[in-house]
XYZ file of C-alpha atoms in Angstrom:
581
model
C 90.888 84.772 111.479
C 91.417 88.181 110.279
C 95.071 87.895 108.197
C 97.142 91.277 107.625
C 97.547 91.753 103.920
C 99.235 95.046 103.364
C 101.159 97.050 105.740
C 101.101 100.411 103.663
C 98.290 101.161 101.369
C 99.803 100.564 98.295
C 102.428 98.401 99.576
C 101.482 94.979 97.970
C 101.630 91.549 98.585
C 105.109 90.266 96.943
C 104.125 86.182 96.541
C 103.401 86.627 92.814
C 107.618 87.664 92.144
C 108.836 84.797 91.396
C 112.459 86.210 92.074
C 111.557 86.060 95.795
C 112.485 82.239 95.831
C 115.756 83.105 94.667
C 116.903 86.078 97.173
C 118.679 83.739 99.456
C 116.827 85.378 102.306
C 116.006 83.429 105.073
C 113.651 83.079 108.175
C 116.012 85.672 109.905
C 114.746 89.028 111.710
C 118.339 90.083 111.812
C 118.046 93.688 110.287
C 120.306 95.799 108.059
C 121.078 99.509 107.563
C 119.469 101.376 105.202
C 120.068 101.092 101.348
C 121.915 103.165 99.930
C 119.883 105.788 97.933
C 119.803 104.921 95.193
C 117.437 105.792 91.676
C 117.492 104.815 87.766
C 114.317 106.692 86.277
C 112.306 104.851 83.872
C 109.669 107.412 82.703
C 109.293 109.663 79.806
C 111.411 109.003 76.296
C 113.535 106.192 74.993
C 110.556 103.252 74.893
C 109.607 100.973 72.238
C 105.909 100.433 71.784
C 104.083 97.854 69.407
C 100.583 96.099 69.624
C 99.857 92.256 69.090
C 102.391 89.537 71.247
C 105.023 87.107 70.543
C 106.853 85.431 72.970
C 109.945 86.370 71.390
C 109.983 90.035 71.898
C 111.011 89.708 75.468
C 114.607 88.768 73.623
C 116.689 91.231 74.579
C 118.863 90.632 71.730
C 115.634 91.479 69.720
C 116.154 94.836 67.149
C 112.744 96.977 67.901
C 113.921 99.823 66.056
C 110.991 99.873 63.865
C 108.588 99.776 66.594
C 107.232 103.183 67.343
C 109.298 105.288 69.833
C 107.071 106.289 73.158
C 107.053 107.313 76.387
C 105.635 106.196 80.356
C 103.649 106.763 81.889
C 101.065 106.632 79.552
C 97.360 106.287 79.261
C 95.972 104.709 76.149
C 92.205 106.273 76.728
C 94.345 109.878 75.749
C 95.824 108.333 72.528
C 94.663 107.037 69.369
C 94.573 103.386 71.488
C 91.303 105.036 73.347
C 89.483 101.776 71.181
C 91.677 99.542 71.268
C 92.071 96.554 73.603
C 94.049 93.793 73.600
C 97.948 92.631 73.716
C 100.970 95.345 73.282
C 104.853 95.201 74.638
C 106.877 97.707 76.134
C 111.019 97.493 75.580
C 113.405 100.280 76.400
C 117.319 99.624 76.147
C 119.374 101.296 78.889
C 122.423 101.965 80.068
C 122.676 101.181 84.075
C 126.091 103.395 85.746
C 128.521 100.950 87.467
C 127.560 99.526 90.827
C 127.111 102.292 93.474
C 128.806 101.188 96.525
C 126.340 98.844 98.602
C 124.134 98.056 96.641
C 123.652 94.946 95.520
C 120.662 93.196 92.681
C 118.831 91.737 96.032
C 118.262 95.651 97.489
C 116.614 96.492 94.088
C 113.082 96.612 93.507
C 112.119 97.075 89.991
C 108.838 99.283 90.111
C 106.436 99.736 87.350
C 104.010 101.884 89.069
C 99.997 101.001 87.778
C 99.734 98.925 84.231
C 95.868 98.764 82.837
C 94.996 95.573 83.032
C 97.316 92.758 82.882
C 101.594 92.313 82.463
C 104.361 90.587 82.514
C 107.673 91.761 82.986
C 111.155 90.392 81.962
C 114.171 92.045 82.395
C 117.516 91.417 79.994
C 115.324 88.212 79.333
C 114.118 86.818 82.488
C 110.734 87.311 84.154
C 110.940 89.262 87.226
C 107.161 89.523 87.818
C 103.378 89.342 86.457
C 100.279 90.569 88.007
C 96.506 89.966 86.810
C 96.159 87.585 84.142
C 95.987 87.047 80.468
C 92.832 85.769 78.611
C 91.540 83.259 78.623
C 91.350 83.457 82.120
C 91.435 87.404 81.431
C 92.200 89.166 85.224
C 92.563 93.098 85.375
C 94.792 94.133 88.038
C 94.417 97.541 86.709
C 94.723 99.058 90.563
C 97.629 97.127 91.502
C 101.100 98.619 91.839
C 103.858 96.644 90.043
C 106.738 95.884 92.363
C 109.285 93.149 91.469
C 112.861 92.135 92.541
C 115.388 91.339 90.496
C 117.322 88.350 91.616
C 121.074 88.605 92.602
C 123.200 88.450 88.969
C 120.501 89.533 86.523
C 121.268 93.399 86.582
C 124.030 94.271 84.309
C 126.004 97.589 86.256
C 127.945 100.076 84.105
C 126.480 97.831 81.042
C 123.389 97.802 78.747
C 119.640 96.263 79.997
C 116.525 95.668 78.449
C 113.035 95.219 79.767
C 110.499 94.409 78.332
C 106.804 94.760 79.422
C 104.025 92.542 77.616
C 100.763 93.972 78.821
C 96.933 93.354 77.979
C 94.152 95.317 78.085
C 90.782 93.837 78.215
C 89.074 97.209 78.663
C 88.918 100.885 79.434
C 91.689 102.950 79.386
C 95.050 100.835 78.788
C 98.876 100.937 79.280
C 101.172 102.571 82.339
C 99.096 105.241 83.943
C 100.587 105.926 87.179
C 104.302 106.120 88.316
C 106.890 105.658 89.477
C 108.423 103.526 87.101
C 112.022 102.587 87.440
C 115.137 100.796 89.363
C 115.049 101.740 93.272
C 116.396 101.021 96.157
C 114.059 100.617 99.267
C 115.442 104.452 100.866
C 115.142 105.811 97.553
C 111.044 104.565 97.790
C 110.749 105.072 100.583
C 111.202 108.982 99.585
C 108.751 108.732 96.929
C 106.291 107.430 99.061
C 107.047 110.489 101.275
C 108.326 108.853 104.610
C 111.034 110.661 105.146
C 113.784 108.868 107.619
C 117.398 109.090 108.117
C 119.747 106.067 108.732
C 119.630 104.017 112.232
C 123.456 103.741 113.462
C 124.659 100.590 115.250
C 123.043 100.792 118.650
C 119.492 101.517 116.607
C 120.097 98.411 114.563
C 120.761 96.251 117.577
C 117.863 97.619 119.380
C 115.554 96.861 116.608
C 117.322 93.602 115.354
C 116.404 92.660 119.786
C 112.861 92.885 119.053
C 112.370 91.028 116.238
C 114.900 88.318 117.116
C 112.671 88.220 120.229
C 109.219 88.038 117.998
C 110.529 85.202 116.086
C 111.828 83.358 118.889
C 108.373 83.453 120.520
C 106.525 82.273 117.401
C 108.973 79.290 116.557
C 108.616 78.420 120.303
C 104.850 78.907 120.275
C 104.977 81.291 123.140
C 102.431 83.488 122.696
C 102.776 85.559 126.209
C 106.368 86.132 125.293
C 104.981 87.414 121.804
C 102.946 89.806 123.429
C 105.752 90.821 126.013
C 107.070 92.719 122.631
C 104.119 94.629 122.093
C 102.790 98.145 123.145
C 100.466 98.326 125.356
C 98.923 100.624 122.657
C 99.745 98.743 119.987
C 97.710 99.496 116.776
C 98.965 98.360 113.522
C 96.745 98.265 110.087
C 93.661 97.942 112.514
C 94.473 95.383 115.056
C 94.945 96.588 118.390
C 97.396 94.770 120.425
C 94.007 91.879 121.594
C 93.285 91.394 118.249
C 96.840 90.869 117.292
C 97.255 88.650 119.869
C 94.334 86.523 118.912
C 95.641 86.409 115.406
C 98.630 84.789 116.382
C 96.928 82.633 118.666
C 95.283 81.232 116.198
C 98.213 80.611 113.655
C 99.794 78.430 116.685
C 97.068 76.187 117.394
C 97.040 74.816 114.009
C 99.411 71.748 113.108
C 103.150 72.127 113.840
C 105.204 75.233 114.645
C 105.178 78.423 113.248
C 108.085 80.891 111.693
C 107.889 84.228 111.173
C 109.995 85.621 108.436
C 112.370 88.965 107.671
C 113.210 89.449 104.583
C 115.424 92.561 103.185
C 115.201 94.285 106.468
C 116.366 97.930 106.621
C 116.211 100.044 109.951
C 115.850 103.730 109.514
C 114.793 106.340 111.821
C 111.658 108.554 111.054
C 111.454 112.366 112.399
C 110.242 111.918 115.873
C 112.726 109.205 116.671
C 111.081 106.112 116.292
C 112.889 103.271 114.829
C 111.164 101.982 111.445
C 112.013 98.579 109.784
C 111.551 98.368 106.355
C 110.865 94.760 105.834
C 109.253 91.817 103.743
C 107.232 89.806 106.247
C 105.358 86.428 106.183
C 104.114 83.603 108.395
C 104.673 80.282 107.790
C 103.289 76.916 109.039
C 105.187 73.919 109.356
C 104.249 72.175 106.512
C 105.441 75.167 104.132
C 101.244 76.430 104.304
C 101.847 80.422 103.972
C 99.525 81.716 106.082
C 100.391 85.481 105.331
C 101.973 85.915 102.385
C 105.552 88.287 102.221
C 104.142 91.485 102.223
C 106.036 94.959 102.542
C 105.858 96.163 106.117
C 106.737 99.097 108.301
C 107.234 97.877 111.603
C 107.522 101.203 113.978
C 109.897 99.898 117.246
C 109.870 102.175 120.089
C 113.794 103.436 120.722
C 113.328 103.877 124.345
C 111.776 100.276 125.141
C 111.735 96.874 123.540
C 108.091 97.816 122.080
C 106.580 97.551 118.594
C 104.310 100.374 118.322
C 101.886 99.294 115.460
C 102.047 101.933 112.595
C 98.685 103.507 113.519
C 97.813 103.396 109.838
C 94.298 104.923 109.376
C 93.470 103.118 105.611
C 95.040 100.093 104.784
C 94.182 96.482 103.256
C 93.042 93.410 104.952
C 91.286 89.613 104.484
C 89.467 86.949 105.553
C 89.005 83.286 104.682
C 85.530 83.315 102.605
C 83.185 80.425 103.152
C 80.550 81.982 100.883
C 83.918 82.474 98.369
C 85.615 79.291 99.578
C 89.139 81.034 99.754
C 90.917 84.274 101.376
C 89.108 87.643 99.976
C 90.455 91.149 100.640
C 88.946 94.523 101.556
C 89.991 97.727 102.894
C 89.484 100.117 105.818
C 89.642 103.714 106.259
C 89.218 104.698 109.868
C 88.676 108.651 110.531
C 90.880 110.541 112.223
C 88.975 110.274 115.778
C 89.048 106.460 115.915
C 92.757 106.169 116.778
C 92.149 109.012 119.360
C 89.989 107.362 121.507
C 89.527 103.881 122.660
C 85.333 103.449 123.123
C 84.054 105.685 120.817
C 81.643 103.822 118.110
C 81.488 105.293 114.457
C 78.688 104.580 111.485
C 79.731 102.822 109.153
C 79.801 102.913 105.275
C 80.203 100.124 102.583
C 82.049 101.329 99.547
C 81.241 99.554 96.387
C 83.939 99.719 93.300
C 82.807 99.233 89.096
C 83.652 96.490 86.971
C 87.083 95.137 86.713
C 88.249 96.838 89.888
C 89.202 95.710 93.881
C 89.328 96.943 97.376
C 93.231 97.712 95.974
C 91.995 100.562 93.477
C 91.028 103.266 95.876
C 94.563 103.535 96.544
C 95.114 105.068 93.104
C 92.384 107.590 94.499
C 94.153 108.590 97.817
C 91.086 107.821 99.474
C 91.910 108.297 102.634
C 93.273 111.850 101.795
C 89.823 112.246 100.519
C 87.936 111.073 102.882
C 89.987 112.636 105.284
C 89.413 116.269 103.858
C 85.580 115.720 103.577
C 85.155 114.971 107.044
C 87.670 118.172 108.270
C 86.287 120.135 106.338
C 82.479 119.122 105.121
C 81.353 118.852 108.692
C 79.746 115.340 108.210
C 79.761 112.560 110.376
C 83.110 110.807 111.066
C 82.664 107.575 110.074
C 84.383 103.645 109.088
C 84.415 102.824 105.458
C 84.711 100.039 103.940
C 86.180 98.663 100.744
C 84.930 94.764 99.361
C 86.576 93.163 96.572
C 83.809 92.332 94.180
C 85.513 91.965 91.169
C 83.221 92.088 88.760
C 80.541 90.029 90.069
C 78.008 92.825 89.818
C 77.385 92.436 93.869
C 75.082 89.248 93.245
C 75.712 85.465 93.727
C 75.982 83.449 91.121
C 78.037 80.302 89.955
C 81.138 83.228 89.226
C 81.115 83.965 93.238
C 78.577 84.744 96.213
C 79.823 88.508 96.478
C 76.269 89.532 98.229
C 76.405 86.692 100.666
C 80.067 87.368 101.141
C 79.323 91.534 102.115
C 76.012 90.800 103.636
C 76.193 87.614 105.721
C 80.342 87.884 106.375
C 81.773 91.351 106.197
C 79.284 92.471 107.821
C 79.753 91.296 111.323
C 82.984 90.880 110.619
C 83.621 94.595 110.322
C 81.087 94.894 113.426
C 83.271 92.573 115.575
C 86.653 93.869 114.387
C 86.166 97.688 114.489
C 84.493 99.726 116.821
C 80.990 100.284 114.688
C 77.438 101.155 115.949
C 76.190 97.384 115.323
C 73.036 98.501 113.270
C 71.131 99.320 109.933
C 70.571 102.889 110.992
C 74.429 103.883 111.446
C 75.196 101.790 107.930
C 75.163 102.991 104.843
C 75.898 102.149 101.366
C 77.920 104.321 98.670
C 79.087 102.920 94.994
C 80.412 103.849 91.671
C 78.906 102.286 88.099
C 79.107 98.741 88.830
C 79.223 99.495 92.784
C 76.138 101.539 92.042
C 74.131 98.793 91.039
C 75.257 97.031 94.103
C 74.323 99.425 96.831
C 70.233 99.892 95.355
C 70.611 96.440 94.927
C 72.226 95.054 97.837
C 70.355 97.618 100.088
C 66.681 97.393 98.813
C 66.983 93.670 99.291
C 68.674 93.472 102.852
C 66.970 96.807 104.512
C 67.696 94.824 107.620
C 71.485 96.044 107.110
C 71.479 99.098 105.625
C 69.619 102.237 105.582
C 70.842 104.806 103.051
C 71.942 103.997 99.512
C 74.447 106.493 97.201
C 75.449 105.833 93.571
C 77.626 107.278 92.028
C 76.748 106.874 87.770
C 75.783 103.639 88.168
C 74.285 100.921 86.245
C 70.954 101.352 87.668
C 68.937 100.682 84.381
C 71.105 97.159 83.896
C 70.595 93.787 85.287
C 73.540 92.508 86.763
C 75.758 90.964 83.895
C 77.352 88.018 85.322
C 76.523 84.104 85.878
C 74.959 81.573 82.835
C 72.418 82.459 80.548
C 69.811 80.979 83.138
C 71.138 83.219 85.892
C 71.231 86.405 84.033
C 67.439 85.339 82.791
C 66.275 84.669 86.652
C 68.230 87.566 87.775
C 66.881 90.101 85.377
C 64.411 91.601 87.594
C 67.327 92.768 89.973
C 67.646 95.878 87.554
C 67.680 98.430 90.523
C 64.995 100.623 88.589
C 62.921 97.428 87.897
C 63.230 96.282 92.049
C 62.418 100.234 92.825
C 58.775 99.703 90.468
C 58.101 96.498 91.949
C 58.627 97.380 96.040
C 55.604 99.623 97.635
C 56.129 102.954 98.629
C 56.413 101.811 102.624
C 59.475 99.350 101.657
C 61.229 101.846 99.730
C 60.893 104.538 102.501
C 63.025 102.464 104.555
C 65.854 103.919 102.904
C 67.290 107.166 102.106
C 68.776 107.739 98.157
C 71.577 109.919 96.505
C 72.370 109.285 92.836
C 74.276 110.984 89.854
C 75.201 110.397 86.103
C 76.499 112.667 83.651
C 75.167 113.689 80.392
C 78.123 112.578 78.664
C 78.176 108.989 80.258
C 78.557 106.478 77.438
C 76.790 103.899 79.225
C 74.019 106.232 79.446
C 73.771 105.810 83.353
C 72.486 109.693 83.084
C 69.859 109.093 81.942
C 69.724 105.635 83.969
C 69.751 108.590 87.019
C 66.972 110.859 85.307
C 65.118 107.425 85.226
C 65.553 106.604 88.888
C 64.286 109.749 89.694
C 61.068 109.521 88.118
C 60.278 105.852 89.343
C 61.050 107.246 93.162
C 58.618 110.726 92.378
C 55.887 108.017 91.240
C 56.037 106.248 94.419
C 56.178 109.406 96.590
C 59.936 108.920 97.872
C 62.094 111.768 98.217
C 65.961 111.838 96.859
C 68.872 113.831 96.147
C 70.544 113.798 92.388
C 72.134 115.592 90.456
C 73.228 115.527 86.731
C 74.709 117.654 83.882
C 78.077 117.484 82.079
C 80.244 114.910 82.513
C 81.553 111.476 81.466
C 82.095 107.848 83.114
C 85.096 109.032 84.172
C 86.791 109.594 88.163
C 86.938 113.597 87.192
C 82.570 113.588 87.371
C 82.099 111.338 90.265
C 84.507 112.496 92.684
C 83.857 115.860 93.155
C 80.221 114.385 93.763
C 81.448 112.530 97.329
C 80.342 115.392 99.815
C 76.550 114.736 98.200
C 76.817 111.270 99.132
C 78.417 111.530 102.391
C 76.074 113.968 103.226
C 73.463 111.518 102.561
C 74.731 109.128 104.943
C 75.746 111.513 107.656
C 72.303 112.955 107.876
C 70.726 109.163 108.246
C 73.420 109.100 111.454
C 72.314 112.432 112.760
C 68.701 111.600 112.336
C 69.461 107.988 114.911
C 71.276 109.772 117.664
C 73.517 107.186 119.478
C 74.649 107.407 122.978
C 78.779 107.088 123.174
C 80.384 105.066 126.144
C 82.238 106.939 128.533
C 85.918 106.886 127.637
C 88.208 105.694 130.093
C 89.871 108.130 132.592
C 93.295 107.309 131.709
C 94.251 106.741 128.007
C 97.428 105.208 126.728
C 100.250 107.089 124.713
C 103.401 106.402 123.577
C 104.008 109.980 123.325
C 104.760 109.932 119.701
C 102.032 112.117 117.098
C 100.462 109.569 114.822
C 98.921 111.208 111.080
């Protein structure tokens, strides 16, 4: 069973808080009116910064005034800590103003935008939140946006706070990054993420709070026609159509005992065509307390004319699956183009999307990706297509005893992505793209399964390394998938099965340019034609990026050179009436 995981790219999963077991919410849909709006900046002056840990620096009673004054966001690979890895804390002392009317500690979500790798997070001495892990089980969730709740009690209004932020970086870059960082209530984020809504009055409410009531009945009852009765008939939320939902839920009910569905800090607003938008921390939960999705920040879009949830027609956005090749539940992301939620038979290519070491499906949010890719396919002229984003961790895109992350894309995501989304089914219409570690991964991953794929893009990758992962006698039996090693050793017929892009920059302090110039010259010797390109640069986002059209265009001229014939669309198409981005 596909699972929903995120319901807004960059909207995470909130089961790692542990302040959400103390909200007093409940399994309730009843919704609520919009926060107030309301905003306590974070960023710029008035931090205290020091390296090394203690355990007793998240006191809030601690004096830091000999730590060295600083500011967030910042970015330790533009300070003298480019070098430096390992533990540091973050305090600042603040003053919050008394209690704005309505708002209470619950309807406060402490956000800490992106932290490189690892933290932990206290506030006036209790925990609020952690995300990736310290060593030495050492987990960078370098891509992940930090969103905690406070519980009810902890904030002191119209006195004097502390947090205090212990962080690790294991390597790279280091520290707060991105934004925003700060004390906000859900309308005030809601802002910064740019949705901009106005409050729902009474009649709104109760029109929403009737749908969900009616959603939650049906689950707890195991009804699933009377589930569906509350759905579009166009529904289409973070990929699921209205059948696949359906089948999701189908499958949650068969298992053992009952079901509830779950609305936590619910907020009704109204967006700027009229539709009715719940704000809301939603999970699914068996009988025997098994979560089966874990509370995750939605935005449920309820139609105000009918008792309809419309799906939020989100166009890039997270899901998962339950791994057998991983033995548990493994994420990856989607980016449909703009022309898949326009039509209803049309098939698209598809491309696999590779990320470097120490990174997730979760870190091309950071990128805007589907901005990105949005722009390159307005405006580039290239083939529309479906990409997708694995979580590889940093497993190199191998199997070994750290994880089966080939198996997992190749035998499992796959045809998972073929039977979910509407995909052209075959190795000419797929393609592989990926960036340093990712790179490695596509020549490897594609020379070795040119069943699957057809045209391989890296961008700087580690093409002149062996994947680094797995015991000393897997790295030794696993040295010879060094993708310029597997290009000397294939003949020139295999390796014309495939079509190549590939870049590294001068600068690259992996030397991956020169990995590229390499590549190039063990392709010439075997007769195969490829596109690269070089120069200045470093191992940075600011060489790469710029680089996408020359990939894409790789891919997209693979597509145009298979021509595939469409399926009629049907006559009559379903709308809601509403514009969807």
């Amino acid at each position: 069973m596909v699972t929903l995981v995120a319901a807004l790219a960059g909207a995470p999963a909130v089961t790692g808080s542990p302040a959400m077991a103390r909200t007093g919410a409940t399994g309730t849909s009843c919704a609520a009116p919009a926060s107030p709006d309301f905003g306590f900046d974070l960023t710029g002056g008035g931090w205290r910064f020091r390296t090394g840990d203690d355990p007793s620096w998240s006191d809030p009673a601690l004096s830091d005034s000999s730590w060295d004054g600083w500011s967030v966001p910042d970015n330790w690979g533009q300070t003298d800590l480019a070098s430096y890895d390992g533990f540091a804390w973050y305090r600042k002392t603040f003053t919050l103003p008394e209690r704005p009317e309505g708002v209470t500690d619950a309807s406060v979500v402490a956000s800490l935008g992106r932290v490189d790798d690892a933290d932990q997070t206290f506030l006036n001495g209790e925990e609020i939140g952690s995300t990736g892990a310290f060593p030495p089980a050492f987990d960078s969730a370098w891509e992940v946006p930090r969103t905690y709740y406070p519980p009810d009690g902890l904030l002191h209004w119209g006195g004097t706070n502390v947090i205090a932020v212990r962080v690790y970086d294991g390597t790279g870059g280091g520290g707060f990054y991105q934004g925003p960082v700060g004390l906000y209530s859900k309308s005030r984020l809601r802002e910064l993420a740019g949705l901009t809504t106005t409050p729902a009055n009474a009649a709104q409410i109760k029109h929403a709070c009737a749908v969900l009531d009616a959603q939650h009945r049906a689950v707890e009852g195991g009804r699933l026609s009377r589930y569906a009765a509350t759905l579009d008939d166009g529904f289409f939320h973070q990929g699921d159509t209205r059948r696949q939902r359906l089948d999701e839920v189908r499958a949650m009910l068969r298992g053992a005992g009952p079901v509830t569905l779950r609305d936590q800090q619910a907020e009704v607003v109204v967006d700027g065509q009229g539709r009715l938008v719940v704000d809301t921390i939603r999970s699914w939960v068996a009988a025997d307390g098994t979560v089966l999705t874990p509370p995750t920040r939605e935005f449920l879009y309820i139609d105000p004319r009918r008792p309809k949830e419309l799906g939020d027609h989100a166009r890039f956005f997270r899901n998962s699956y339950r791994s057998a090749a991983m033995g548990r539940q493994v994420g990856f992301s989607v980016y449909l183009p703009p022309s898949y939620t326009q039509t209803t038979a049309r098939r698209f290519p598809t491309v696999f999307m590779l990320h470097g070491f120490n990174g997730s499906n979760i870190e091309w949010e950071a990128r805007d990706m589907g901005k990105v890719l949005d722009r390159l396919f307005a405006e580039k002229g290239m083939r529309e297509s479906v990409v997708v984003f694995p979580d590889g961790a940093s497993g190199w895109w191998t199997d070994s005893s750290e994880g089966k992350y080939r198996t997992m894309v190749a035998q499992e995501l796959t045809p998972l992505v073929d039977r979910t989304y509407r995909t052209v089914p075959d190795r000419d219409h797929r393609g592989l793209s990926g960036v340093s570690m990712g790179g490695h991964g596509a020549f490897t991953l594609g020379l070795t399964r040119p069943d699957l794929f057809s045209s391989i893009a890296s961008h700087m990758g580690a093409l002149s390394f062996p994947p680094l992962i797995g015991t000393p006698e897997e790295r030794a039996a696993s040295a010879g998938q060094q993708p310029i090693r597997l290009v000397n050793s294939m003949t020139s017929a295999q390796l014309k099965e495939h079509t190549y892009y590939f870049d590294g920059g001068d600068q690259d302090e992996y030397r991956f340019g020169q990995a590229a110039r390499d590549m190039a010259q063990a392709l010439s010797a075997k007769g195969i034609s490829y596109d690269t390109q070089n120069g200045d640069g470093h191992h940075d986002d600011a060489y790469w990026m710029p680089k996408l059209n020359r990939s894409f265009a790789l891919h997209s001229a693979q597509f145009d050179a298979h021509p595939y014939r469409q399926p009629a669309e049907p006559r009559k198409q379903h709308t809601d009436g509403y514009t969807w981005p």
